[in-house]
Structure formats: C-alpha cells, structure tokens
Short mmCIF file of C-alpha atoms and ligand atoms in Angstrom, two decimals:
data_model
loop_
_atom_site.label_atom_id
_atom_site.label_comp_id
_atom_site.label_asym_id
_atom_site.label_seq_id
_atom_site.Cartn_x
_atom_site.Cartn_y
_atom_site.Cartn_z
CA MET V 1 29.32 87.36 106.24
CA THR V 2 27.49 89.67 108.65
CA LEU V 3 29.15 92.77 110.06
CA GLU V 4 29.35 91.04 113.47
CA ASP V 5 31.05 88.05 111.91
CA ALA V 6 33.49 90.32 110.08
CA VAL V 7 34.34 92.17 113.31
CA ALA V 8 34.69 88.87 115.15
CA ALA V 9 36.94 87.48 112.42
CA LEU V 10 39.10 90.57 112.54
CA THR V 11 39.31 90.44 116.33
CA ASN V 12 40.18 86.77 116.26
CA LEU V 13 42.77 87.38 113.61
CA ASP V 14 44.25 90.10 115.80
CA THR V 15 44.48 87.77 118.75
CA ALA V 16 45.97 85.03 116.59
CA ALA V 17 48.55 87.44 115.21
CA LEU V 18 49.39 88.73 118.67
CA ARG V 19 49.82 85.18 119.90
CA ALA V 20 52.07 84.32 116.99
CA GLN V 21 54.30 87.27 117.90
CA ASP V 22 54.21 86.33 121.55
CA ASN V 23 55.54 82.90 120.73
CA TYR V 24 58.93 84.47 120.01
CA TYR V 25 59.02 85.63 123.61
CA VAL V 26 60.56 83.26 126.15
CA HIS V 27 58.46 84.07 129.21
CA PRO V 28 59.52 83.68 132.84
CA TRP V 29 59.20 80.04 133.87
CA GLU V 30 58.69 79.11 130.22
CA ASN V 31 57.57 75.53 129.75
CA LEU V 32 59.97 74.65 126.97
CA GLN V 33 57.99 71.58 125.99
CA LYS V 34 55.20 73.91 124.85
CA SER V 35 57.38 76.87 123.92
CA GLY V 36 56.56 78.53 120.61
CA ARG V 37 53.14 76.84 120.51
CA GLN V 38 51.40 78.65 123.35
CA ALA V 39 48.05 80.41 123.08
CA ARG V 40 48.55 82.91 125.87
CA THR V 41 45.94 85.48 126.74
CA ILE V 42 47.21 88.82 125.49
CA ILE V 43 46.43 91.75 127.75
CA THR V 44 46.01 94.93 125.78
CA ARG V 45 44.59 97.54 128.15
CA SER V 46 43.80 98.10 131.80
CA GLU V 47 41.94 100.47 134.09
CA GLY V 48 41.52 100.52 137.86
CA ILE V 49 41.33 96.93 139.08
CA HIS V 50 40.53 95.56 135.62
CA VAL V 51 42.50 94.33 132.64
CA TYR V 52 41.16 93.71 129.12
CA ASP V 53 42.37 91.00 126.77
CA SER V 54 42.80 91.29 123.02
CA ASP V 55 39.26 89.96 122.50
CA GLY V 56 37.88 92.78 124.64
CA ASN V 57 37.08 90.59 127.67
CA LYS V 58 37.16 92.46 130.97
CA LEU V 59 38.79 90.71 133.93
CA ILE V 60 39.36 91.59 137.58
CA ASP V 61 43.11 91.67 138.12
CA GLY V 62 43.22 89.35 141.15
CA PRO V 63 47.03 89.28 141.51
CA ALA V 64 47.54 92.99 140.62
CA GLY V 65 49.72 91.85 137.75
CA MET V 66 52.38 90.16 139.86
CA TRP V 67 51.62 91.66 143.31
CA CYS V 68 52.60 95.04 142.01
CA VAL V 69 49.96 97.33 140.49
CA ASN V 70 49.14 98.70 143.92
CA VAL V 71 47.62 102.09 142.99
CA GLY V 72 45.66 100.40 140.20
CA HIS V 73 45.89 100.59 136.44
CA GLY V 74 45.49 103.66 134.26
CA ARG V 75 46.97 106.36 136.50
CA ARG V 76 47.58 109.21 134.08
CA GLU V 77 49.58 111.13 136.68
CA ILE V 78 52.24 108.41 136.77
CA ALA V 79 52.32 108.22 132.98
CA ASP V 80 52.76 112.01 132.85
CA ALA V 81 55.55 111.92 135.44
CA ILE V 82 57.32 109.27 133.36
CA ALA V 83 56.90 111.26 130.14
CA GLU V 84 57.99 114.54 131.70
CA GLN V 85 61.11 113.02 133.20
CA ALA V 86 61.99 111.25 129.94
CA LEU V 87 61.76 114.55 128.08
CA GLU V 88 63.53 116.60 130.75
CA MET V 89 66.42 114.18 131.15
CA PRO V 90 65.98 110.45 130.55
CA TYR V 91 69.19 109.16 131.98
CA PHE V 92 72.61 109.87 133.31
CA SER V 93 75.25 107.65 134.87
CA PRO V 94 74.53 106.96 138.54
CA TRP V 95 78.22 106.24 139.17
CA SER V 96 79.45 109.78 139.19
CA GLU V 97 76.46 112.13 139.07
CA GLY V 98 73.22 112.56 140.99
CA THR V 99 69.79 113.32 139.58
CA GLN V 100 66.90 115.10 141.23
CA PRO V 101 64.42 112.17 141.19
CA SER V 102 66.90 109.61 142.54
CA GLY V 103 67.94 111.93 145.38
CA ALA V 104 64.37 112.88 146.20
CA LEU V 105 63.25 109.26 146.23
CA ALA V 106 66.18 108.13 148.40
CA GLU V 107 65.30 110.84 150.93
CA LYS V 108 61.62 109.87 150.83
CA LEU V 109 62.36 106.17 151.37
CA ALA V 110 64.64 107.00 154.30
CA GLU V 111 61.75 109.00 155.78
CA LEU V 112 59.20 106.19 155.25
CA SER V 113 61.44 103.37 156.46
CA PRO V 114 61.60 102.25 160.08
CA GLY V 115 64.39 103.02 162.55
CA ASP V 116 67.78 103.96 161.16
CA LEU V 117 67.37 102.37 157.72
CA ASP V 118 68.43 105.60 156.08
CA HIS V 119 70.87 104.50 153.39
CA VAL V 120 69.24 103.70 150.06
CA PHE V 121 70.75 101.71 147.21
CA PHE V 122 68.72 101.46 144.00
CA ALA V 123 68.39 98.27 141.96
CA THR V 124 66.40 97.37 138.86
CA GLY V 125 63.79 95.16 140.54
CA GLY V 126 63.32 92.74 143.41
CA SER V 127 65.93 90.16 142.40
CA THR V 128 68.70 92.69 141.99
CA ALA V 129 67.66 94.39 145.24
CA VAL V 130 67.95 91.05 147.08
CA ASP V 131 71.20 90.23 145.32
CA SER V 132 72.60 93.63 146.29
CA ALA V 133 71.49 93.21 149.91
CA LEU V 134 73.22 89.82 150.12
CA ARG V 135 76.33 91.15 148.46
CA PHE V 136 76.34 94.04 150.92
CA ALA V 137 76.20 91.55 153.81
CA MET V 138 79.24 89.74 152.38
CA PHE V 139 81.07 92.98 151.62
CA PHE V 140 80.36 94.16 155.16
CA ASN V 141 81.96 91.10 156.73
CA ASN V 142 84.88 90.99 154.32
CA TYR V 143 85.63 94.64 155.00
CA LEU V 144 85.45 94.06 158.74
CA GLY V 145 88.05 91.33 158.39
CA ARG V 146 85.89 88.26 158.85
CA PRO V 147 85.70 86.70 155.38
CA GLU V 148 84.52 83.37 156.79
CA LYS V 149 81.22 84.98 157.91
CA LYS V 150 79.52 84.26 154.62
CA HIS V 151 76.76 81.71 155.01
CA ILE V 152 73.20 82.76 154.30
CA ILE V 153 70.11 81.22 155.84
CA SER V 154 66.77 81.27 154.03
CA ARG V 155 63.68 79.04 154.04
CA HIS V 156 61.92 76.47 151.93
CA GLU V 157 58.96 77.97 150.06
CA ALA V 158 60.64 81.40 150.07
CA TYR V 159 60.95 83.32 146.83
CA HIS V 160 63.62 85.99 146.59
CA GLY V 161 64.27 86.30 142.88
CA SER V 162 65.88 84.97 139.78
CA THR V 163 69.52 86.05 139.87
CA TYR V 164 71.99 83.33 140.85
CA LEU V 165 72.20 84.42 144.48
CA SER V 166 68.58 85.44 145.03
CA ALA V 167 67.43 82.21 143.33
CA SER V 168 69.78 80.26 145.59
CA CYS V 169 67.86 81.72 148.54
CA SER V 170 64.53 80.73 146.99
CA GLY V 171 63.25 77.49 148.37
CA LYS V 172 60.41 76.31 146.16
CA ALA V 173 61.36 72.79 145.11
CA PRO V 174 60.03 72.88 141.51
CA ASP V 175 62.05 76.05 140.85
CA ARG V 176 65.30 74.34 141.75
CA ILE V 177 65.13 71.61 139.11
CA HIS V 178 67.83 71.66 136.40
CA LEU V 179 69.47 74.77 137.85
CA ASP V 180 72.75 75.15 139.70
CA LEU V 181 72.52 77.10 142.91
CA ALA V 182 74.90 78.34 145.59
CA ASP V 183 74.01 75.49 147.91
CA ASP V 184 77.48 75.45 149.43
CA PHE V 185 76.79 78.61 151.42
CA VAL V 186 73.01 79.06 151.29
CA HIS V 187 70.98 76.96 153.73
CA LEU V 188 67.23 76.50 153.75
CA LEU V 189 65.13 76.02 156.87
CA PRO V 190 61.70 74.34 156.80
CA ALA V 191 58.90 76.79 155.97
CA PRO V 192 57.12 78.29 158.99
CA ASN V 193 53.72 77.25 157.65
CA PRO V 194 51.24 76.68 160.50
CA TYR V 195 48.86 74.86 158.13
CA ARG V 196 51.49 72.18 157.58
CA ARG V 197 52.53 71.84 161.23
CA PRO V 198 52.68 68.32 162.67
CA ALA V 199 49.31 66.93 163.73
CA GLY V 200 48.53 67.74 167.34
CA MET V 201 51.13 70.48 167.68
CA SER V 202 49.89 73.89 168.91
CA VAL V 203 50.70 77.00 166.91
CA GLU V 204 52.77 78.27 169.86
CA ASP V 205 54.87 75.10 169.96
CA PHE V 206 55.22 75.26 166.21
CA CYS V 207 56.53 78.82 166.52
CA ASP V 208 59.06 77.69 169.13
CA ALA V 209 60.18 74.92 166.77
CA LYS V 210 60.62 77.24 163.78
CA VAL V 211 62.59 79.79 165.79
CA ALA V 212 64.70 76.92 167.13
CA ASP V 213 65.35 75.78 163.52
CA LEU V 214 67.04 79.13 162.91
CA GLU V 215 69.11 79.14 166.06
CA ASN V 216 70.10 75.49 165.61
CA LYS V 217 71.25 76.15 162.06
CA ILE V 218 73.31 79.14 163.20
CA MET V 219 74.90 77.01 165.94
CA GLU V 220 75.50 74.12 163.55
CA LEU V 221 77.31 76.38 161.07
CA GLY V 222 78.92 78.47 163.79
CA PRO V 223 77.77 82.09 164.33
CA GLU V 224 81.17 83.31 163.16
CA ARG V 225 80.36 81.79 159.74
CA VAL V 226 76.79 83.08 159.30
CA ALA V 227 76.37 86.43 157.55
CA ALA V 228 72.63 86.83 157.09
CA PHE V 229 69.13 85.50 157.51
CA ILE V 230 66.81 86.58 154.70
CA ALA V 231 63.04 86.38 155.18
CA GLU V 232 59.87 87.65 153.60
CA PRO V 233 57.65 88.68 156.55
CA ILE V 234 54.93 86.68 154.81
CA LEU V 235 56.14 84.14 152.26
CA ALA V 236 54.27 85.45 149.24
CA SER V 237 54.96 83.22 146.24
CA GLY V 238 55.20 80.22 148.55
CA GLY V 239 51.42 80.62 148.96
CA VAL V 240 51.01 83.57 151.35
CA ILE V 241 52.45 81.61 154.27
CA VAL V 242 51.81 83.68 157.38
CA PRO V 243 54.27 82.52 160.06
CA PRO V 244 52.93 82.09 163.60
CA PRO V 245 52.53 85.28 165.68
CA GLY V 246 55.82 86.54 167.10
CA TYR V 247 57.97 84.45 164.75
CA GLN V 248 59.63 87.37 162.94
CA LYS V 249 60.44 89.21 166.16
CA ARG V 250 61.95 86.14 167.80
CA CYS V 251 64.01 85.40 164.67
CA LEU V 252 65.34 88.96 164.78
CA GLU V 253 66.31 88.43 168.43
CA VAL V 254 68.16 85.24 167.50
CA CYS V 255 69.98 87.10 164.72
CA ARG V 256 70.97 89.94 167.04
CA LYS V 257 72.21 87.46 169.65
CA HIS V 258 74.52 85.84 167.10
CA ASP V 259 75.49 88.97 165.17
CA VAL V 260 73.68 87.82 162.02
CA ILE V 261 72.25 90.43 159.62
CA TYR V 262 68.45 90.24 159.31
CA ILE V 263 67.23 91.07 155.79
CA SER V 264 63.49 91.64 155.57
CA ASP V 265 62.44 91.09 151.96
CA GLU V 266 59.48 93.43 151.56
CA VAL V 267 59.29 93.20 147.79
CA VAL V 268 55.66 92.09 148.15
CA THR V 269 54.66 93.26 151.63
CA GLY V 270 55.94 96.82 151.10
CA PHE V 271 53.97 99.71 149.64
CA GLY V 272 50.57 99.01 151.02
CA ARG V 273 49.75 95.35 150.74
CA LEU V 274 49.63 95.14 154.54
CA GLY V 275 48.43 98.72 154.98
CA HIS V 276 51.84 100.35 155.49
CA PHE V 277 54.68 101.56 153.33
CA PHE V 278 56.89 99.05 155.12
CA ALA V 279 55.26 96.30 157.15
CA SER V 280 58.30 95.17 159.16
CA GLU V 281 57.83 97.49 162.12
CA PRO V 282 54.10 98.30 162.30
CA VAL V 283 52.88 94.77 161.55
CA PHE V 284 55.69 92.49 162.74
CA ASP V 285 57.36 94.66 165.35
CA ILE V 286 60.83 94.36 163.84
CA VAL V 287 63.35 96.94 162.71
CA PRO V 288 65.55 94.76 160.50
CA ASP V 289 69.10 95.59 159.42
CA ILE V 290 68.21 95.70 155.73
CA ILE V 291 64.91 95.95 153.83
CA THR V 292 64.53 95.12 150.16
CA CYS V 293 61.61 96.46 148.13
CA ALA V 294 60.43 96.71 144.49
CA LYS V 295 57.04 96.03 142.82
CA GLY V 296 54.64 98.41 144.65
CA LEU V 297 57.42 101.00 144.84
CA THR V 298 56.39 102.08 141.34
CA SER V 299 53.12 100.11 141.31
CA GLY V 300 54.70 98.21 138.44
CA TYR V 301 54.49 101.12 136.00
CA VAL V 302 58.25 100.83 135.38
CA PRO V 303 60.87 98.54 136.96
CA LEU V 304 62.67 99.64 140.13
CA GLY V 305 63.99 98.08 143.31
CA ALA V 306 65.67 99.43 146.41
CA VAL V 307 67.75 98.26 149.35
CA LEU V 308 67.52 100.15 152.62
CA ILE V 309 70.49 99.68 154.91
CA SER V 310 70.61 100.55 158.59
CA ASP V 311 72.96 103.20 159.86
CA ARG V 312 74.16 100.65 162.42
CA LEU V 313 75.68 98.59 159.59
CA TYR V 314 76.50 101.39 157.21
CA SER V 315 78.43 103.45 159.73
CA GLN V 316 80.78 100.52 160.35
CA VAL V 317 81.98 100.50 156.74
CA SER V 318 81.73 104.18 155.83
CA GLY V 319 83.05 107.54 156.94
CA GLU V 320 86.43 109.24 157.17
CA ALA V 321 88.22 106.22 158.58
CA ALA V 322 86.82 103.73 156.05
CA GLU V 323 89.92 103.54 153.91
CA GLY V 324 89.37 101.56 150.67
CA SER V 325 85.74 100.80 151.48
CA VAL V 326 84.16 100.71 148.03
CA PHE V 327 80.97 98.70 147.63
CA ALA V 328 81.58 97.65 144.02
CA ASN V 329 77.99 96.78 143.22
CA GLY V 330 75.61 98.67 140.95
CA PHE V 331 73.69 98.74 137.73
CA THR V 332 73.57 101.01 134.72
CA TYR V 333 69.98 101.67 135.70
CA SER V 334 70.49 102.12 139.46
CA GLY V 335 68.38 105.13 140.45
CA HIS V 336 67.05 105.53 136.91
CA PRO V 337 65.52 109.02 136.86
CA VAL V 338 62.39 107.93 134.97
CA ALA V 339 61.73 105.04 137.37
CA CYS V 340 62.39 107.26 140.40
CA ALA V 341 60.01 109.92 139.05
CA ALA V 342 57.36 107.21 138.67
CA ALA V 343 57.98 106.00 142.24
CA LEU V 344 57.74 109.52 143.65
CA LYS V 345 54.40 110.09 141.91
CA ASN V 346 53.19 106.66 143.00
CA ILE V 347 54.03 107.44 146.65
CA GLU V 348 52.41 110.87 146.33
CA ILE V 349 49.18 109.20 145.15
CA MET V 350 49.33 106.64 147.97
CA GLU V 351 49.71 109.44 150.53
CA ARG V 352 47.14 111.79 149.01
CA GLU V 353 44.48 109.08 148.73
CA ASP V 354 45.52 107.51 152.03
CA LEU V 355 45.66 104.11 150.40
CA MET V 356 47.41 102.70 153.47
CA ALA V 357 44.33 103.42 155.61
CA HIS V 358 42.09 102.04 152.86
CA ALA V 359 44.13 98.82 152.71
CA ARG V 360 44.01 98.49 156.50
CA GLU V 361 40.25 98.90 156.43
CA ILE V 362 39.43 96.71 153.46
CA GLY V 363 42.06 93.97 153.98
CA PRO V 364 40.17 92.26 156.84
CA TYR V 365 36.99 92.37 154.73
CA MET V 366 38.73 90.53 151.88
CA GLN V 367 40.09 87.95 154.34
CA GLU V 368 36.63 87.41 155.87
CA ARG V 369 34.92 87.02 152.52
CA LEU V 370 37.59 84.65 151.17
CA ALA V 371 37.41 82.58 154.36
CA GLU V 372 33.83 81.70 153.38
CA LEU V 373 35.32 79.53 150.61
CA ARG V 374 36.43 77.06 153.28
CA ASP V 375 33.01 75.44 152.88
CA LEU V 376 34.06 74.15 149.43
CA PRO V 377 35.17 70.52 149.76
CA ILE V 378 38.37 70.99 147.78
CA VAL V 379 39.51 74.05 149.73
CA GLY V 380 41.95 73.08 152.48
CA ASP V 381 43.10 76.42 153.80
CA VAL V 382 42.36 80.10 153.38
CA ARG V 383 44.99 82.36 154.86
CA GLY V 384 46.51 85.77 154.54
CA GLU V 385 46.76 89.21 155.96
CA GLY V 386 45.79 92.62 154.63
CA LEU V 387 45.38 92.57 150.87
CA MET V 388 47.31 89.36 150.28
CA ALA V 389 45.59 86.01 150.62
CA CYS V 390 45.75 82.43 149.44
CA VAL V 391 43.00 79.89 148.88
CA GLU V 392 44.75 76.52 148.89
CA CYS V 393 43.08 73.51 147.33
CA ASP V 394 43.98 70.35 149.17
CA THR V 395 43.12 66.93 147.81
CA GLY V 396 44.50 65.28 150.92
CA ARG V 397 46.93 63.38 148.72
CA GLU V 398 50.66 63.37 149.24
CA ASP V 399 51.62 60.54 146.87
CA PRO V 400 53.90 61.20 143.88
CA ALA V 401 50.87 61.78 141.61
CA ALA V 402 49.51 64.54 143.86
CA GLU V 403 51.58 67.24 142.14
CA ALA V 404 50.02 66.44 138.74
CA LEU V 405 46.55 66.45 140.28
CA HIS V 406 47.20 69.78 142.00
CA THR V 407 48.44 71.25 138.72
CA ALA V 408 45.33 69.94 136.97
CA ILE V 409 43.08 71.58 139.55
CA GLY V 410 44.93 74.88 139.40
CA SER V 411 44.83 75.04 135.63
CA ARG V 412 41.10 74.30 135.58
CA ILE V 413 40.40 76.99 138.18
CA ASP V 414 42.50 79.36 136.12
CA ALA V 415 40.59 78.62 132.90
CA HIS V 416 37.15 78.82 134.52
CA CYS V 417 37.91 82.02 136.39
CA GLU V 418 39.32 83.64 133.28
CA ALA V 419 36.17 82.73 131.33
CA LEU V 420 34.09 84.15 134.19
CA GLY V 421 36.06 87.42 134.32
CA LEU V 422 38.66 86.94 137.05
CA MET V 423 42.41 86.67 136.57
CA VAL V 424 43.80 84.18 139.12
CA ARG V 425 46.94 82.53 137.71
CA PRO V 426 47.22 80.01 140.56
CA ILE V 427 50.56 78.84 141.91
CA VAL V 428 49.89 75.15 141.25
CA ASN V 429 46.90 74.50 143.57
CA MET V 430 47.07 77.84 145.39
CA CYS V 431 44.95 80.78 144.32
CA VAL V 432 46.74 83.86 145.45
CA MET V 433 44.74 87.06 145.67
CA SER V 434 46.54 90.41 145.92
CA PRO V 435 44.35 92.91 144.08
CA PRO V 436 45.17 96.58 143.56
CA LEU V 437 44.82 98.46 146.86
CA VAL V 438 42.05 100.63 145.42
CA ILE V 439 39.61 97.70 145.35
CA THR V 440 36.22 98.39 146.95
CA LYS V 441 34.05 96.11 149.09
CA ALA V 442 31.62 95.58 146.22
CA GLN V 443 34.51 94.58 143.94
CA ILE V 444 35.79 92.17 146.61
CA ASP V 445 32.30 90.62 146.65
CA ASP V 446 32.52 90.16 142.87
CA LEU V 447 36.02 88.70 143.11
CA VAL V 448 35.04 86.18 145.80
CA GLY V 449 31.86 85.23 143.93
CA LEU V 450 33.77 84.54 140.72
CA LEU V 451 36.49 82.60 142.51
CA ARG V 452 33.84 80.44 144.20
CA GLN V 453 32.25 79.63 140.85
CA GLY V 454 35.63 78.90 139.28
CA ILE V 455 36.61 76.50 142.06
CA GLU V 456 33.20 74.80 141.96
CA ARG V 457 33.43 74.26 138.21
CA ALA V 458 37.01 72.98 138.48
CA THR V 459 35.93 70.58 141.24
CA ASP V 460 33.14 69.26 139.00
CA ASP V 461 35.70 68.73 136.23
CA VAL V 462 38.18 66.73 138.27
CA ARG V 463 35.38 64.63 139.73
CA ARG V 464 33.86 63.97 136.31
CA GLU V 465 37.26 63.09 134.90
CA GLY V 466 37.78 60.64 137.76
CA LEU V 467 40.85 62.50 139.01
CA TRP V 468 39.46 63.21 142.48
CA ASN V 469 36.54 61.78 144.40
CA GLY V 470 36.57 63.92 147.55
C1 PLP A 1 59.56 88.47 148.05
C2 PLP A 1 60.15 88.65 146.69
N1 PLP A 1 61.44 89.02 146.58
C3 PLP A 1 62.02 89.21 145.38
C4 PLP A 1 61.31 89.02 144.22
C5 PLP A 1 61.98 89.23 142.89
O1 PLP A 1 61.52 90.41 142.33
P1 PLP A 1 61.67 90.69 140.74
O2 PLP A 1 60.81 89.70 140.05
O3 PLP A 1 61.22 92.12 140.61
O4 PLP A 1 63.10 90.54 140.39
C6 PLP A 1 59.96 88.65 144.28
C7 PLP A 1 59.17 88.47 143.05
O5 PLP A 1 58.07 87.99 143.04
C8 PLP A 1 59.37 88.44 145.54
O6 PLP A 1 58.11 88.04 145.66
#
C-alpha cells in the first residue's frame, strides 16, 4: 500500500465512521424510509464562503448554511465573543434578572428596527420567534376583551417554522403530510407568485387579485375574528417567491383597515440579505406591527431569534393601568447571554464592514448573472432580489408524476454541483442561492459557472434516462 493509499484509506475510514455516527441523528425532514442508512456529506470545517467536507473537498456554500451564515464562516471575533461571555457568565434566568448582552442587544435591535418597533422579545430561533409573535397577537386580543379575534391568515408556499403554530402557518403542501395542524383557525391564501399567475394576466392585475384574496378572506371570516396576517416579505423556502411590486404595502393597508395585526417574518430577509438590517421599510415600504427575525441575527454561529413589537400594540397592553397583563410566554434560553453576545459582535462586524452596502451593490450582480441561466432548456424561471435567488427547473409537466421527476432533477443537480464544488441543496426542483454576504463578484462568477454545469449535467442525465425529453 502506498502512502497515498494509506492516507486515502484513513480518510475514507474517517468519513465512514462519521457517517455511521451521523446515522443516529434524526435530521430535520428526515426521510424515515432511508433513516439510519444515509451517507450524508459531513461538513467538518469552513472559512469565508466555503465549507470543507470530511474528505477535504472545498465547496462554495451557496445557501449560507440555511440562509444564515451572513458574515461568512470562520469569524474569530464572534468565536471570541462567545467564549468570553461563556467564561464571564454563561447563563442566568431571564425571568427575573437582566444581563448586559441581552439588554444591549434589545436596545440595538430597537435602534435598527423601523418605526416604533421598540419592544424586543427573545426566542431561541425563527420558529419560536414566530410562535411567540402569534401568541402575542392572541394574548393582545384576549387581554383587550375580544377573545373571538383569533384567526390567523398565512399563505401557501410560506414557511414560518416547525412548532405546532408556526408549522400551521406554513403552506408547503409536502410539509403538511401526516402532521396535524391548527387548520381550524389558520387560513392559507394562494401564494403571490407572479411566475404562476394565470396565462394572459398582467402582473398588476395579479397583484390586485392577491391583495383581494386577503381582504376577501378577512371579510369571509369577519374582521372581528381575524387577529393577524403573517407574511415573509419574500417567500424564501417556498422558492424565493417575490410578490408583485406594491403587494406588501397594499396588504398592510388592508390589515390596518380591518384592525388586523401585520407580522412581517424577516427570519430570512433580515440582517443583510436584501441589503438592510430589516427589509420591511426600506425595500417594501411597510412598517409592520411585529417583525420576527433569527438566522442572520447571529449569522448562525449560535441559535437566537427575536420578536420586535410596535409601541402602538405594546402600549395597549402595558403600563400602569394594565392590571393583570402578564404575557406568559418565554423560554429558558430567551435572551441567552452567549447568543446575545454573538449577535452584538455579528452586528458590529456588519456595521464596521458596511456589509449592507456591499449586499446592495453585489445583489443585483448576482441576479444578473443567475438570470443568464434562463437559456438552459430546463430552467423555467430565475427570480430573486438582493442576495437571495431561485433558479427553478420547469419540465412543463403538471401530472401526478411531475413531483417525482422534479425531485429526480433536483437530486441530480445537487449531486453534480457537490462534485463540482458547489453546495446547492435544492428545494425539490428549485435551486436557491443565498450565499454569505461577503461574497465577491469573482466568487459569484464561480458560483454561477458551477451551477450552470451542474444543471447541464443533470439535464443530460434525465434525458439519457428517458425521464424528460424537453
Ligand atoms: C421565514 C422563516 N421563518 C421562520 C423560520 C424558522 O426558523 P428556525 O428554523 O430558526 O426555527 C424559517 C426557517 O427557515 C424561515 O425561513
């Protein structure tokens, strides 16, 4: 055995051993048919926009982990802030005492947020932030003596999380199979996806129709029974669905007209993906009643989520006269000092390096370059805004077998891109790109080049296998 062979054998053994361990881990969205027999790629190290697997392969991190590693991998400053806080004081109960990092972060978020969204509740991630926001909406109405005002309106193709309530507001059909959801008081509107609008309909008319969907649903249920409308400004996991221009603002107007709380779920769009700490006001011209955020808040270095509540709402259930007004919602790790210290350092880096300006400058370049992939026959749509984009493969088929074909295409793109050095992890047939904000133009060129090759190779496969003849 040569030295190279010995090293290779050792490396392979390492990967095999790591995979064996990993098979004890029930991953999110675990396919239980294959559970315990998976051969997942094991990521062992990362730096900048790259991750490395256990065989030493270097890959561009196209999705920034899970839309979250916004300042990029390998930031020693954040690691130091985490270590220092853990040594200084790792934890104390958020029920009765304050800590310096949680207070400082709450103040900072109030400063960064739009309008009067100055009251900050901390959660453990996006799902618990959404859950807390929805529970606050219910608490708010119960306290004000209108317990029937409880219904929540969300949209198909939305993703808001994996707790019972946030999952109930998530509208992706495959995610609803075999699970019980709060369908008695959560209602889903059709997705505002211009790409899927009826043939011959203008984008403006489509916008009118989607805004009307909201108002009609409120009228159908009765405004006195509707508590909240929850909406991602851009539906991220649904495939970066960018609603038609003006949609968010008009939906907010409808909500205000009918006294319905507007929750803007900025778990993905917040912290730089659209070139701003919060995108609601600068990009979509809305100051919602509540904003939820997570992911980029700590750039994924440690888990944290937050809910920002407007003073307009908060003042109605707080203050001297608010007898018995206790919002009985919280987590052991609400405002965790270590997570808040990480978030503060993360925000400091974003401000110091002006990553918002960088994202605003480079986002359109990524969109332009990705749009070139429209010339590939299997690519149906390329859409997005800022540093979030989706390349959707469209076979033109809508029959029952289409889903299996779309999954086959996505998994082949995934495998080819990974072999080429790009992490894609498509959502079925949709390749979502949301790289770390620090990405450069040259790196975007690399990313687009690799994605093109991956899609071309996958297209060859499905043609050769007789699955698609487009
Ligand atoms: C818009 C949105 N809201 C909420 C969540 C849930 O966040 P988490 O996975 O941190 O619980 C996600 C996760 O992808 C999301 O995209």
